[in-house]
Short mmCIF file of C-alpha atoms and ligand atoms in Angstrom, two decimals:
data_model
loop_
_atom_site.label_atom_id
_atom_site.label_comp_id
_atom_site.label_asym_id
_atom_site.label_seq_id
_atom_site.Cartn_x
_atom_site.Cartn_y
_atom_site.Cartn_z
CA MET A 1 -26.62 -10.52 -47.55
CA THR A 2 -23.87 -8.05 -46.71
CA GLN A 3 -23.25 -7.90 -43.02
CA PRO A 4 -23.58 -4.15 -40.96
CA ALA A 5 -20.17 -3.08 -41.19
CA GLN A 6 -18.64 -3.38 -37.17
CA GLN A 7 -17.97 -0.35 -35.42
CA PRO A 8 -14.22 0.07 -34.17
CA PRO A 9 -14.21 -0.03 -30.38
CA ARG A 10 -14.34 3.25 -28.72
CA ASN A 11 -11.20 4.55 -27.44
CA PRO A 12 -12.74 6.10 -24.32
CA ARG A 13 -10.93 9.02 -22.21
CA ILE A 14 -9.55 8.04 -18.87
CA ALA A 15 -8.16 10.08 -16.64
CA ILE A 16 -5.54 7.99 -13.07
CA ILE A 17 -4.98 9.68 -10.55
CA GLY A 18 -1.16 9.27 -9.08
CA ALA A 19 1.60 7.24 -10.64
CA GLY A 20 2.63 5.75 -7.92
CA MET A 21 2.99 1.91 -8.40
CA SER A 22 -0.86 1.06 -9.00
CA GLY A 23 -1.49 3.62 -11.16
CA LEU A 24 1.21 2.72 -13.52
CA CYS A 25 -0.11 -0.93 -13.12
CA MET A 26 -3.23 0.40 -14.39
CA ALA A 27 -1.93 2.75 -17.48
CA PHE A 28 0.13 -0.39 -18.34
CA VAL A 29 -3.06 -2.62 -18.25
CA LEU A 30 -4.68 -0.43 -20.27
CA ARG A 31 -2.14 0.79 -22.86
CA ARG A 32 -1.86 -3.01 -23.71
CA ALA A 33 -5.32 -3.19 -24.11
CA GLY A 34 -4.74 -0.73 -26.67
CA ILE A 35 -6.34 2.09 -24.99
CA THR A 36 -4.59 5.09 -25.99
CA ASP A 37 -6.59 8.26 -24.11
CA ILE A 38 -5.25 7.68 -20.50
CA THR A 39 -3.99 11.58 -18.75
CA ILE A 40 -2.36 10.18 -15.08
CA TYR A 41 -2.65 12.88 -12.91
CA GLU A 42 0.47 13.27 -10.50
CA LYS A 43 0.69 15.78 -7.73
CA ALA A 44 4.46 15.49 -7.59
CA ASP A 45 7.62 15.43 -9.79
CA SER A 46 8.17 11.40 -10.38
CA VAL A 47 6.55 8.40 -10.28
CA GLY A 48 6.63 5.97 -7.36
CA GLY A 49 4.33 7.13 -4.62
CA THR A 50 5.39 5.74 -1.63
CA TRP A 51 8.75 4.61 -2.89
CA ARG A 52 9.24 8.11 -4.03
CA ASP A 53 8.44 9.91 -0.53
CA ASN A 54 10.38 7.08 1.89
CA THR A 55 13.77 7.85 1.45
CA TYR A 56 14.69 7.04 5.62
CA PRO A 57 17.91 4.53 6.35
CA GLY A 58 17.12 0.69 6.11
CA LEU A 59 14.12 1.20 3.99
CA SER A 60 12.66 -2.15 2.05
CA CYS A 61 10.82 -4.64 1.24
CA ASP A 62 9.06 -6.48 3.32
CA VAL A 63 7.94 -8.83 0.29
CA PRO A 64 10.49 -10.25 -2.00
CA SER A 65 11.54 -8.02 -4.78
CA ARG A 66 10.69 -11.14 -6.91
CA PHE A 67 7.22 -11.07 -6.31
CA TYR A 68 7.06 -7.54 -5.73
CA GLN A 69 6.83 -6.30 -9.28
CA PHE A 70 4.81 -6.34 -11.94
CA THR A 71 4.90 -9.96 -13.68
CA PHE A 72 4.58 -8.05 -17.08
CA ALA A 73 7.99 -6.37 -15.96
CA PRO A 74 10.33 -8.69 -14.77
CA LYS A 75 13.35 -7.36 -13.33
CA PRO A 76 16.67 -9.88 -13.39
CA ASP A 77 19.20 -8.31 -11.79
CA TRP A 78 17.44 -7.03 -8.31
CA SER A 79 20.39 -6.60 -5.68
CA HIS A 80 18.78 -8.28 -2.58
CA VAL A 81 16.32 -10.68 -1.31
CA PHE A 82 14.44 -8.18 -0.32
CA SER A 83 15.64 -4.84 -1.81
CA PRO A 84 15.96 -1.37 -0.54
CA GLY A 85 13.45 1.19 -1.09
CA ALA A 86 15.50 3.18 -3.68
CA GLU A 87 15.85 0.16 -5.90
CA ILE A 88 12.29 -0.31 -5.79
CA ARG A 89 11.72 3.20 -7.27
CA ASP A 90 14.25 2.79 -9.71
CA TYR A 91 12.50 -0.20 -10.78
CA PHE A 92 9.30 1.85 -11.25
CA THR A 93 10.90 4.62 -12.39
CA SER A 94 12.13 2.41 -15.49
CA VAL A 95 8.56 1.06 -16.02
CA ALA A 96 7.14 4.01 -16.54
CA ARG A 97 10.27 4.84 -18.74
CA ASP A 98 10.46 1.61 -20.88
CA HIS A 99 7.12 1.12 -21.18
CA ASP A 100 6.55 4.72 -22.67
CA LEU A 101 3.68 6.14 -19.64
CA GLU A 102 5.60 8.67 -19.12
CA LYS A 103 4.03 10.97 -21.98
CA HIS A 104 0.52 10.04 -20.18
CA ILE A 105 1.72 11.52 -16.61
CA ARG A 106 0.83 15.32 -15.78
CA PHE A 107 3.84 15.79 -12.90
CA GLY A 108 2.45 18.74 -10.42
CA THR A 109 -0.81 18.36 -10.65
CA GLU A 110 -3.11 17.17 -7.99
CA VAL A 111 -6.43 16.38 -8.75
CA VAL A 112 -8.67 18.60 -6.05
CA HIS A 113 -12.14 18.03 -7.60
CA ALA A 114 -14.18 15.64 -9.42
CA GLU A 115 -17.62 15.54 -10.68
CA PHE A 116 -20.00 13.14 -12.14
CA GLY A 117 -22.88 14.23 -14.38
CA GLN A 118 -24.26 13.49 -17.94
CA GLY A 119 -22.11 9.88 -18.36
CA HIS A 120 -18.64 11.77 -17.63
CA TRP A 121 -16.48 12.84 -14.49
CA ARG A 122 -15.45 16.41 -14.72
CA LEU A 123 -11.88 16.53 -12.85
CA ARG A 124 -10.23 20.06 -11.85
CA THR A 125 -6.98 20.39 -10.85
CA SER A 126 -4.68 22.18 -8.49
CA HIS A 127 -3.55 24.14 -11.66
CA GLY A 128 -7.37 25.65 -12.29
CA ASP A 129 -7.84 23.57 -15.43
CA THR A 130 -10.71 20.92 -15.73
CA GLN A 131 -10.83 17.29 -17.83
CA GLU A 132 -13.86 15.65 -18.84
CA VAL A 133 -13.22 11.96 -19.17
CA ASP A 134 -15.45 8.74 -18.99
CA PHE A 135 -13.44 7.16 -16.84
CA LEU A 136 -12.19 8.17 -12.95
CA ILE A 137 -9.47 5.58 -11.34
CA SER A 138 -7.53 6.40 -8.35
CA ALA A 139 -4.99 5.09 -7.93
CA THR A 140 -3.91 7.04 -4.58
CA GLY A 141 -2.36 5.17 -2.24
CA ILE A 142 -3.32 3.89 1.23
CA LEU A 143 -0.02 4.68 3.15
CA HIS A 144 0.09 8.14 1.59
CA HIS A 145 -0.93 10.68 4.19
CA PRO A 146 1.73 11.03 6.98
CA ARG A 147 0.38 10.96 10.30
CA TYR A 148 1.53 13.05 13.28
CA PRO A 149 1.45 12.34 16.51
CA THR A 150 0.06 15.56 19.03
CA ILE A 151 2.94 15.73 21.77
CA GLN A 152 3.72 18.90 23.71
CA GLY A 153 6.39 20.76 22.82
CA LEU A 154 7.12 18.86 19.67
CA ASP A 155 7.34 22.33 17.86
CA ASP A 156 9.92 24.12 20.66
CA PHE A 157 12.39 21.43 19.96
CA GLY A 158 16.26 22.28 19.65
CA GLY A 159 17.09 19.88 16.97
CA ALA A 160 15.43 18.40 13.31
CA VAL A 161 12.07 16.90 13.86
CA PHE A 162 10.54 14.95 11.12
CA HIS A 163 8.62 12.05 10.04
CA SER A 164 9.63 9.12 8.17
CA ALA A 165 7.87 9.42 4.97
CA ARG A 166 9.85 13.15 4.94
CA TRP A 167 12.97 12.21 6.12
CA ASP A 168 15.61 15.24 5.97
CA HIS A 169 19.07 13.80 4.86
CA SER A 170 20.67 17.37 4.93
CA VAL A 171 20.45 16.50 8.72
CA PRO A 172 24.10 14.32 9.42
CA LEU A 173 22.96 11.70 11.96
CA ARG A 174 26.56 10.12 12.31
CA GLY A 175 27.45 10.67 16.18
CA LYS A 176 24.17 12.08 16.70
CA ARG A 177 21.44 11.02 19.62
CA VAL A 178 18.60 10.01 17.49
CA ALA A 179 14.99 9.56 18.57
CA VAL A 180 12.75 6.95 17.14
CA VAL A 181 9.15 6.91 17.62
CA GLY A 182 7.24 4.37 16.74
CA THR A 183 7.65 0.49 16.43
CA GLY A 184 5.97 -0.38 13.32
CA SER A 185 7.73 -2.05 10.21
CA THR A 186 9.32 1.59 9.56
CA GLY A 187 10.59 1.98 13.16
CA VAL A 188 11.99 -1.45 13.08
CA GLN A 189 13.85 -0.80 9.88
CA ILE A 190 15.15 2.98 10.98
CA VAL A 191 16.69 1.64 14.15
CA CYS A 192 18.35 -1.59 11.88
CA GLY A 193 19.80 1.42 9.25
CA LEU A 194 20.78 3.52 12.03
CA ALA A 195 22.31 1.31 14.65
CA GLY A 196 26.03 1.29 14.34
CA THR A 197 26.08 5.04 12.18
CA ALA A 198 24.78 7.43 14.59
CA GLY A 199 26.15 7.73 17.91
CA ARG A 200 23.17 6.31 20.02
CA VAL A 201 19.68 5.35 18.84
CA GLU A 202 16.56 5.18 20.88
CA LEU A 203 13.23 3.81 20.35
CA PHE A 204 10.62 4.99 21.84
CA GLN A 205 7.75 2.02 21.85
CA ARG A 206 4.60 2.14 22.69
CA SER A 207 3.36 -1.58 21.90
CA ALA A 208 6.10 -4.02 21.27
CA GLN A 209 5.69 -5.92 17.88
CA TRP A 210 6.54 -9.79 16.74
CA VAL A 211 9.54 -10.06 14.46
CA LEU A 212 9.61 -12.85 11.83
CA PRO A 213 12.73 -13.90 11.42
CA VAL A 214 13.75 -13.37 7.46
CA PRO A 215 16.91 -13.04 6.47
CA ASN A 216 18.00 -10.51 3.69
CA PRO A 217 20.88 -11.65 1.69
CA SER A 218 22.41 -10.60 -1.87
CA TYR A 219 21.84 -12.09 -5.06
CA THR A 220 25.24 -13.24 -6.83
CA ARG A 221 26.11 -12.25 -10.29
CA PHE A 222 25.66 -15.86 -11.02
CA GLY A 223 21.74 -15.74 -10.08
CA LYS A 224 21.62 -12.63 -11.82
CA THR A 225 22.72 -13.97 -15.14
CA LEU A 226 20.64 -17.73 -14.65
CA HIS A 227 17.59 -14.58 -14.65
CA ARG A 228 18.27 -13.01 -17.21
CA ARG A 229 18.65 -15.89 -19.87
CA PHE A 230 15.87 -17.92 -18.24
CA PRO A 231 12.94 -15.06 -17.83
CA LYS A 232 11.08 -18.77 -17.03
CA LEU A 233 12.53 -19.05 -13.51
CA GLY A 234 11.56 -15.63 -12.77
CA ALA A 235 8.06 -16.74 -13.37
CA ARG A 236 8.28 -19.61 -11.93
CA ILE A 237 9.70 -18.21 -8.36
CA TYR A 238 6.89 -15.77 -8.58
CA GLU A 239 4.20 -18.26 -8.69
CA SER A 240 6.25 -20.01 -5.60
CA TYR A 241 6.17 -16.92 -3.73
CA ARG A 242 3.13 -16.44 -4.37
CA ALA A 243 2.05 -19.74 -2.75
CA GLY A 244 4.46 -19.31 0.04
CA PHE A 245 2.17 -15.64 0.68
CA GLN A 246 -1.32 -17.60 0.36
CA PHE A 247 -0.02 -20.39 2.83
CA LEU A 248 1.08 -17.21 4.98
CA ALA A 249 -2.56 -15.65 4.02
CA GLY A 250 -4.44 -18.76 5.67
CA ALA A 251 -2.78 -18.06 8.92
CA LEU A 252 -4.04 -14.91 8.74
CA ILE A 253 -7.44 -15.40 8.41
CA LYS A 254 -8.04 -18.27 10.26
CA PRO A 255 -6.99 -20.27 13.64
CA GLY A 256 -5.21 -23.24 13.22
CA LYS A 257 -1.81 -25.07 12.62
CA ARG A 258 -0.23 -22.35 10.27
CA ARG A 259 -0.41 -19.63 12.67
CA ARG A 260 0.74 -21.79 15.74
CA LEU A 261 3.57 -22.20 13.41
CA ILE A 262 4.44 -18.68 12.49
CA GLY A 263 3.60 -17.80 16.47
CA ALA A 264 6.18 -20.20 17.27
CA LEU A 265 8.60 -19.09 14.86
CA CYS A 266 8.36 -15.02 16.12
CA ARG A 267 8.19 -16.62 19.67
CA ALA A 268 11.60 -18.32 19.20
CA ASN A 269 13.21 -15.09 17.12
CA LEU A 270 12.30 -13.30 20.18
CA ARG A 271 14.04 -15.82 22.59
CA THR A 272 17.36 -14.72 20.71
CA VAL A 273 17.22 -11.55 22.85
CA ARG A 274 19.48 -12.71 26.00
CA ASP A 275 18.50 -9.85 28.65
CA PRO A 276 15.65 -11.06 30.24
CA LYS A 277 13.91 -7.71 31.03
CA LEU A 278 14.78 -6.59 27.59
CA ARG A 279 13.07 -9.36 25.86
CA GLU A 280 10.59 -8.62 28.40
CA ALA A 281 9.78 -5.39 27.33
CA LEU A 282 10.16 -6.47 23.44
CA THR A 283 6.91 -8.92 24.15
CA PRO A 284 3.91 -8.75 22.78
CA ASP A 285 0.48 -8.64 24.65
CA TYR A 286 -0.94 -9.94 21.76
CA GLN A 287 -1.38 -12.64 19.04
CA PRO A 288 1.13 -12.75 16.25
CA MET A 289 0.38 -11.06 13.15
CA CYS A 290 -2.78 -9.26 14.61
CA ARG A 291 -1.16 -6.40 13.72
CA ARG A 292 1.27 -6.42 10.36
CA LEU A 293 4.04 -8.76 10.70
CA ILE A 294 7.54 -7.52 10.47
CA PHE A 295 10.05 -9.56 8.68
CA SER A 296 13.43 -8.30 9.94
CA GLY A 297 16.58 -10.84 10.63
CA ARG A 298 18.58 -8.26 11.98
CA PHE A 299 16.50 -6.18 14.52
CA TYR A 300 16.81 -8.07 17.88
CA ARG A 301 20.41 -7.98 17.49
CA ALA A 302 19.84 -4.26 16.38
CA MET A 303 18.20 -4.03 20.20
CA GLN A 304 20.94 -5.75 21.98
CA ARG A 305 24.08 -3.05 20.71
CA PRO A 306 25.22 -1.02 23.71
CA ASP A 307 24.52 1.80 21.52
CA VAL A 308 20.51 1.19 21.40
CA GLY A 309 18.27 1.62 23.51
CA LEU A 310 14.15 0.84 23.86
CA VAL A 311 12.32 2.81 25.92
CA THR A 312 8.45 1.61 26.99
CA GLU A 313 7.36 4.61 28.80
CA ASN A 314 5.06 7.16 27.53
CA ILE A 315 6.30 10.16 26.19
CA ASP A 316 4.76 12.95 28.09
CA HIS A 317 6.26 16.02 26.44
CA VAL A 318 8.95 17.52 24.33
CA THR A 319 11.51 20.17 25.63
CA SER A 320 13.96 21.84 23.75
CA ASN A 321 16.74 19.12 24.04
CA GLY A 322 15.07 15.78 23.98
CA ILE A 323 12.05 13.97 25.27
CA VAL A 324 10.48 13.76 28.63
CA THR A 325 8.73 10.25 29.53
CA THR A 326 6.12 10.14 31.79
CA ASP A 327 8.09 9.14 34.39
CA GLY A 328 9.74 12.48 34.16
CA ARG A 329 12.82 11.20 32.98
CA LEU A 330 14.71 13.42 30.21
CA HIS A 331 15.95 11.54 27.33
CA GLU A 332 18.79 13.89 25.73
CA VAL A 333 18.57 13.53 21.80
CA ASP A 334 19.63 15.56 18.70
CA VAL A 335 17.02 14.18 16.10
CA ILE A 336 13.61 13.21 16.44
CA ALA A 337 12.37 10.90 13.59
CA LEU A 338 8.49 10.43 14.03
CA ALA A 339 8.04 6.90 12.60
CA THR A 340 4.00 7.26 13.63
CA GLY A 341 2.85 5.98 10.24
CA PHE A 342 -0.04 7.07 8.19
CA ASP A 343 -4.08 7.84 7.77
CA ALA A 344 -4.50 4.73 6.11
CA HIS A 345 -8.17 5.77 5.58
CA ALA A 346 -8.18 9.12 4.39
CA PHE A 347 -8.11 6.95 0.40
CA LEU A 348 -8.48 9.62 -2.19
CA ARG A 349 -9.49 12.24 0.22
CA PRO A 350 -8.65 15.50 0.55
CA MET A 351 -9.55 15.51 -3.05
CA ASN A 352 -13.48 16.08 -3.00
CA LEU A 353 -15.42 13.48 -5.21
CA VAL A 354 -19.33 14.15 -5.98
CA GLY A 355 -21.00 11.26 -7.75
CA GLU A 356 -24.59 10.87 -8.92
CA ASN A 357 -27.28 13.13 -7.35
CA GLY A 358 -24.65 15.15 -5.47
CA ARG A 359 -23.13 12.75 -3.16
CA THR A 360 -20.25 13.29 -1.89
CA ILE A 361 -17.41 11.03 -0.87
CA ASP A 362 -17.59 12.02 2.73
CA GLU A 363 -20.94 11.14 2.58
CA ALA A 364 -20.87 7.84 1.22
CA TRP A 365 -18.26 7.04 3.59
CA SER A 366 -19.59 8.59 6.84
CA ASP A 367 -19.27 5.42 8.58
CA GLY A 368 -16.08 4.86 6.95
CA PRO A 369 -14.82 3.61 3.70
CA ARG A 370 -16.85 1.34 1.96
CA ALA A 371 -16.36 -0.28 -1.66
CA HIS A 372 -17.93 -3.01 -4.36
CA LEU A 373 -14.94 -6.07 -4.17
CA THR A 374 -12.78 -3.60 -3.89
CA VAL A 375 -12.60 -1.36 -6.52
CA ALA A 376 -16.13 0.30 -6.85
CA LEU A 377 -18.61 2.55 -4.93
CA PRO A 378 -22.54 3.06 -5.35
CA ASP A 379 -23.27 6.20 -7.22
CA PHE A 380 -19.86 6.68 -8.35
CA PRO A 381 -20.71 5.29 -11.35
CA ASN A 382 -17.49 4.36 -14.06
CA PHE A 383 -15.36 5.05 -11.14
CA PHE A 384 -12.74 2.43 -9.64
CA MET A 385 -10.26 2.50 -7.19
CA LEU A 386 -6.77 0.74 -7.18
CA MET A 387 -6.01 0.06 -2.83
CA GLY A 388 -9.37 0.96 -2.59
CA PRO A 389 -11.15 -0.11 0.75
CA HIS A 390 -10.88 -3.81 1.88
CA SER A 391 -7.92 -4.70 0.05
CA PRO A 392 -6.18 -7.81 0.66
CA VAL A 393 -3.06 -5.51 2.10
CA GLY A 394 -2.19 -7.68 5.11
CA ASN A 395 1.67 -8.76 4.52
CA TYR A 396 0.96 -9.40 0.74
CA SER A 397 2.74 -8.33 -2.57
CA LEU A 398 0.45 -4.96 -3.57
CA THR A 399 1.93 -5.35 -6.79
CA ALA A 400 0.03 -8.38 -7.20
CA ILE A 401 -3.35 -6.88 -6.00
CA ALA A 402 -2.75 -4.44 -8.39
CA GLU A 403 -2.68 -6.37 -11.19
CA THR A 404 -5.75 -8.29 -10.40
CA GLN A 405 -7.39 -4.85 -9.63
CA ALA A 406 -6.56 -3.49 -12.65
CA ASP A 407 -7.58 -6.21 -14.81
CA HIS A 408 -11.09 -6.25 -13.00
CA ILE A 409 -11.20 -2.78 -14.40
CA LEU A 410 -9.74 -3.12 -17.44
CA GLY A 411 -13.03 -5.72 -17.86
CA TRP A 412 -15.45 -3.03 -17.49
CA VAL A 413 -13.67 -0.76 -19.28
CA ASP A 414 -13.69 -2.97 -22.43
CA ARG A 415 -17.59 -3.83 -22.27
CA TRP A 416 -17.89 -0.08 -22.31
CA ARG A 417 -15.37 0.21 -25.47
CA ARG A 418 -17.75 -2.74 -27.15
CA GLY A 419 -20.84 -0.36 -26.48
CA GLU A 420 -22.07 -2.71 -24.01
CA PHE A 421 -23.17 0.41 -21.53
CA ALA A 422 -22.86 4.26 -20.85
CA THR A 423 -22.08 3.99 -17.39
CA VAL A 424 -21.92 1.62 -14.63
CA ALA A 425 -21.70 1.19 -10.40
CA PRO A 426 -22.69 -1.39 -8.01
CA THR A 427 -25.50 -1.03 -6.24
CA ARG A 428 -26.16 -0.19 -2.79
CA GLN A 429 -27.87 -3.79 -2.05
CA ALA A 430 -24.75 -5.42 -3.75
CA THR A 431 -22.42 -3.32 -2.03
CA ASP A 432 -24.16 -3.91 1.32
CA ALA A 433 -24.09 -7.57 0.79
CA PHE A 434 -20.57 -7.90 0.18
CA ASN A 435 -19.41 -5.49 3.24
CA THR A 436 -21.92 -7.63 5.45
CA GLU A 437 -20.41 -11.26 3.83
CA MET A 438 -16.84 -9.26 4.71
CA ARG A 439 -17.80 -8.55 8.29
CA SER A 440 -19.36 -11.82 9.06
CA ALA A 441 -16.25 -13.63 7.55
CA MET A 442 -14.18 -11.36 10.21
CA PRO A 443 -14.51 -13.01 13.44
CA GLY A 444 -11.66 -16.13 12.69
CA THR A 445 -9.27 -13.68 11.83
CA VAL A 446 -5.97 -12.86 13.58
CA TRP A 447 -6.76 -8.85 13.09
CA THR A 448 -9.58 -9.35 15.93
CA THR A 449 -8.04 -11.28 18.24
CA GLY A 450 -7.63 -8.40 20.58
CA CYS A 451 -4.74 -5.41 19.11
CA THR A 452 -5.20 -2.01 17.62
CA SER A 453 -3.93 -0.96 14.45
CA TRP A 454 -4.19 0.84 11.44
CA TYR A 455 -5.81 -1.98 10.07
CA LEU A 456 -9.02 -1.18 12.14
CA GLY A 457 -11.83 0.93 10.94
CA LYS A 458 -13.60 3.21 13.27
CA ASP A 459 -15.92 0.66 14.57
CA GLY A 460 -13.21 -1.63 15.12
CA VAL A 461 -13.96 -3.97 12.52
CA PRO A 462 -10.57 -3.83 10.32
CA GLU A 463 -10.99 -3.10 6.94
CA LEU A 464 -9.25 -5.92 5.02
CA TRP A 465 -10.21 -8.52 3.31
CA PRO A 466 -11.00 -11.49 5.29
CA TRP A 467 -10.50 -14.39 2.96
CA THR A 468 -6.81 -15.09 0.98
CA PRO A 469 -5.07 -12.83 -2.07
CA GLY A 470 -6.10 -15.97 -4.07
CA ALA A 471 -9.68 -15.67 -3.44
CA HIS A 472 -9.53 -12.13 -4.44
CA ARG A 473 -8.48 -12.81 -7.55
CA THR A 474 -10.82 -15.32 -8.62
CA ARG A 475 -13.52 -13.19 -7.36
CA LEU A 476 -12.52 -9.90 -9.29
CA SER A 477 -11.56 -11.98 -12.06
CA THR A 478 -14.95 -13.75 -12.18
CA ASP A 479 -17.41 -11.95 -10.24
CA THR A 480 -19.37 -9.31 -12.03
CA SER A 481 -22.70 -9.42 -10.58
CA GLY A 482 -24.27 -6.33 -8.48
CA TYR A 483 -23.46 -3.93 -11.02
CA ASP A 484 -25.90 -1.77 -12.70
CA LEU A 485 -25.38 -0.93 -16.28
CA ARG A 486 -27.39 1.68 -17.38
CA VAL A 487 -27.10 1.67 -21.63
CA THR A 488 -28.19 4.70 -23.79
CA ALA A 489 -29.71 4.29 -27.09
CA ASP A 490 -27.01 6.77 -28.48
CA ARG A 491 -23.59 6.28 -28.15
CA PRO A 492 -22.51 9.05 -25.38
C1 FAD H 1 7.52 2.45 4.23
C2 FAD H 1 6.54 1.68 3.37
C3 FAD H 1 7.40 0.42 3.31
C4 FAD H 1 6.43 -0.57 2.27
N1 FAD H 1 6.34 -1.47 2.17
C5 FAD H 1 5.83 -2.77 1.40
C6 FAD H 1 6.65 -4.15 1.35
O1 FAD H 1 7.43 -4.29 1.68
N2 FAD H 1 4.99 -4.43 0.16
C7 FAD H 1 3.94 -4.17 -0.22
O2 FAD H 1 3.34 -4.53 -0.80
N3 FAD H 1 3.38 -2.59 0.26
C8 FAD H 1 3.94 -2.04 0.91
N4 FAD H 1 4.10 -0.76 1.39
C9 FAD H 1 3.09 -0.64 1.00
C10 FAD H 1 3.26 0.83 -0.67
O3 FAD H 1 2.47 2.01 -0.16
C11 FAD H 1 2.42 -0.30 -1.61
O4 FAD H 1 2.95 -1.73 -1.67
C12 FAD H 1 2.46 0.52 -2.95
O5 FAD H 1 3.72 1.35 -3.19
C13 FAD H 1 1.39 1.53 -3.48
O6 FAD H 1 1.57 2.14 -4.21
P1 FAD H 1 0.14 3.15 -5.02
O7 FAD H 1 0.27 3.39 -6.01
O8 FAD H 1 -0.98 2.57 -4.66
O9 FAD H 1 -0.11 4.33 -4.05
P2 FAD H 1 1.19 5.20 -3.45
O10 FAD H 1 2.48 4.54 -3.58
O11 FAD H 1 1.05 5.77 -1.98
O12 FAD H 1 1.15 6.39 -4.92
C14 FAD H 1 0.17 7.11 -4.49
C15 FAD H 1 0.30 8.31 -5.67
O13 FAD H 1 -0.68 9.33 -5.96
C16 FAD H 1 -0.76 10.21 -5.32
N5 FAD H 1 -1.92 10.83 -5.65
C17 FAD H 1 -2.42 11.10 -4.59
N6 FAD H 1 -3.58 11.93 -3.89
C18 FAD H 1 -3.27 12.60 -5.45
C19 FAD H 1 -4.05 13.51 -6.36
N7 FAD H 1 -5.36 14.32 -5.11
N8 FAD H 1 -3.96 14.15 -7.60
C20 FAD H 1 -2.46 13.88 -8.35
N9 FAD H 1 -1.90 12.37 -7.35
C21 FAD H 1 -2.00 12.18 -6.10
C22 FAD H 1 0.66 10.49 -4.49
O14 FAD H 1 1.23 11.48 -5.21
C23 FAD H 1 1.51 9.29 -5.33
O15 FAD H 1 2.44 9.40 -6.22
C24 FAD H 1 5.09 0.10 1.80
C25 FAD H 1 4.12 1.48 2.25
C26 FAD H 1 5.34 2.25 2.92
C27 FAD H 1 4.61 3.26 3.82
#
C-alpha cells in the first residue's frame, strides 16, 4: 500500500518586536529550527536594547559575563568577570551579524498597533505600513521606558539634566560637580564610574541599598586562550554559575541559612565604612535582597572619598544652580544625572494590542500585567512574550531566561508547523490558576518582607516568579497544559 505523501512542515510568518537581547535570542532559536519567514521590528537604529540605550560611566553587567551570554554563542574573550556595558552591546551586535539575523531586522520601525483576527495578527508600524503574520512575539523589554521624577524646578536647572539611560556624552564631566539622583544598581555604578573623574559627586539617596561585595577582576590573556582552545570549559563554567545563581535564588524565595549568609556578607561589607555617621546613613531599613541586590566591590570605597558626598534629605526643588533639599540647603551642582529607573510595568505598551473579540491589552491588564507561565495571555492567540510578567528577573541572568522562554515558544510554533492547530492561547482559568499559585507562593519570598521596590505591582504583590529559575526552566520545558488549541480542518 502506498503511504500518503508527507506534507512538509509549514513555514510560519513570524514577527518579533524588539531587537534587544530577547528578540535576537528568539530569532536565533527560530532560525535554528529552520524557520525563515521572520521579521524583527526594531524602533531604534541598532540592536542591543538596554545595552544600546545605557552608556553611562561605570555601566557593567551585574551577572558574570560567562553567564550573561547565550549558550549558542559563547564568547571566550570577555574582558572582565562583569564586563562593561559597551562590550555587552558589541557582543549582541556580533551575535546579530555572525548568525545572519541582521537581514531579518527592520530598523527604525516601531510597531504601534497589532490586532488579531481570522487566525492572523495584523501589525501596523510607525511608517503606516501593515504586515500579516501567523505568530506575534513581543521582546520589548522590561527596563526600557525611563522613569523621570517630578521635581519642581527641574526644567529651570541651568546645567545639563539627563536620565541615566539617555546619557549625554557631549557634556564634559571632568572637574564638574555632578548630582546623581537615585541609589539603585545604576546610581551605584555611576558613582563608582565618576568618583575621581568628576570634580565632586553628590549622591541623593531616598533609601539605602544592600551591597554584596563582589570583585571584578579582568581575565588574563592565558585565561582567554584557554577558553578559546577548550570551549567545553566555558560550558562548564556556565553551568557552575547557573548552580551558583540557583543557590542565590534559594535565598530570595525562602527564609533560612542561605538568606542569613548573604545578609551577613552584606552587613560585613557595610562595616567597611569607617565613619559611623556615614555607615548609619548607608544602612537600609529593610532586609537584604528585598530590593534587587547590588553587586559592587567599589561602592563603599567610592562613598568614602573626600570628593564624594551623600545627601539623605529628600529633594524639595531644583533651582537654576542646584538642588534644594527639604532642610532648605542648596547643593550647588553643574550636572544632574537621574538614576531614577524605569517603568517596569509598561511591558509592551504604549503599543496597542488587540486580541480576540476586540479585547485590548489595557483591558486585559487593567489590574496589572498578568501572563500564563510568563509567556502567554488568554484572548491573545498565537501571541507570546519574552520577559513578560513574572519572569524570574531577581538577580539572575536574563539571557538564560530568554533561552528558556524562546524554547517554550518554539515548541508551540513547531506544533503549528506540523498542523496540530491553527491558533493557541492559554485559557483564562489556567492563567488565573497559575496566578493564584504564584501569589500563594509569594509570602515566603524576601520581596514581601517590607520594602518598596519596582518589583511590586500596584496591589503591592511582587510581579516576579516566586520559585527558582531552575523551576522556571523545568516548568516551561514540560508544561503545555492550560492552553486552548483550536484546530481548523483546512490549513489556514
Ligand atoms: C542599566 C541596566 C543594567 C542591567 N544589567 C543587567 C544584568 O547585569 N544582568 C541581567 O540579567 N539583566 C540586566 N539588565 C536587564 C536587561 O534589560 C536585560 O538583561 C536585557 O537586556 C533585556 O533584553 P530585552 O531584549 O528583553 O529588552 P531590551 O534590551 O529593553 O530591548 C527591547 C527592544 O525592543 C525595542 N522596542 C520596544 N518597543 C518596540 C516597538 N513597539 N516596536 C519596535 N521596537 C520596540 C527597543 O527599542 C529595544 O531595542 C539591566 C538593565 C539595565 C537597564
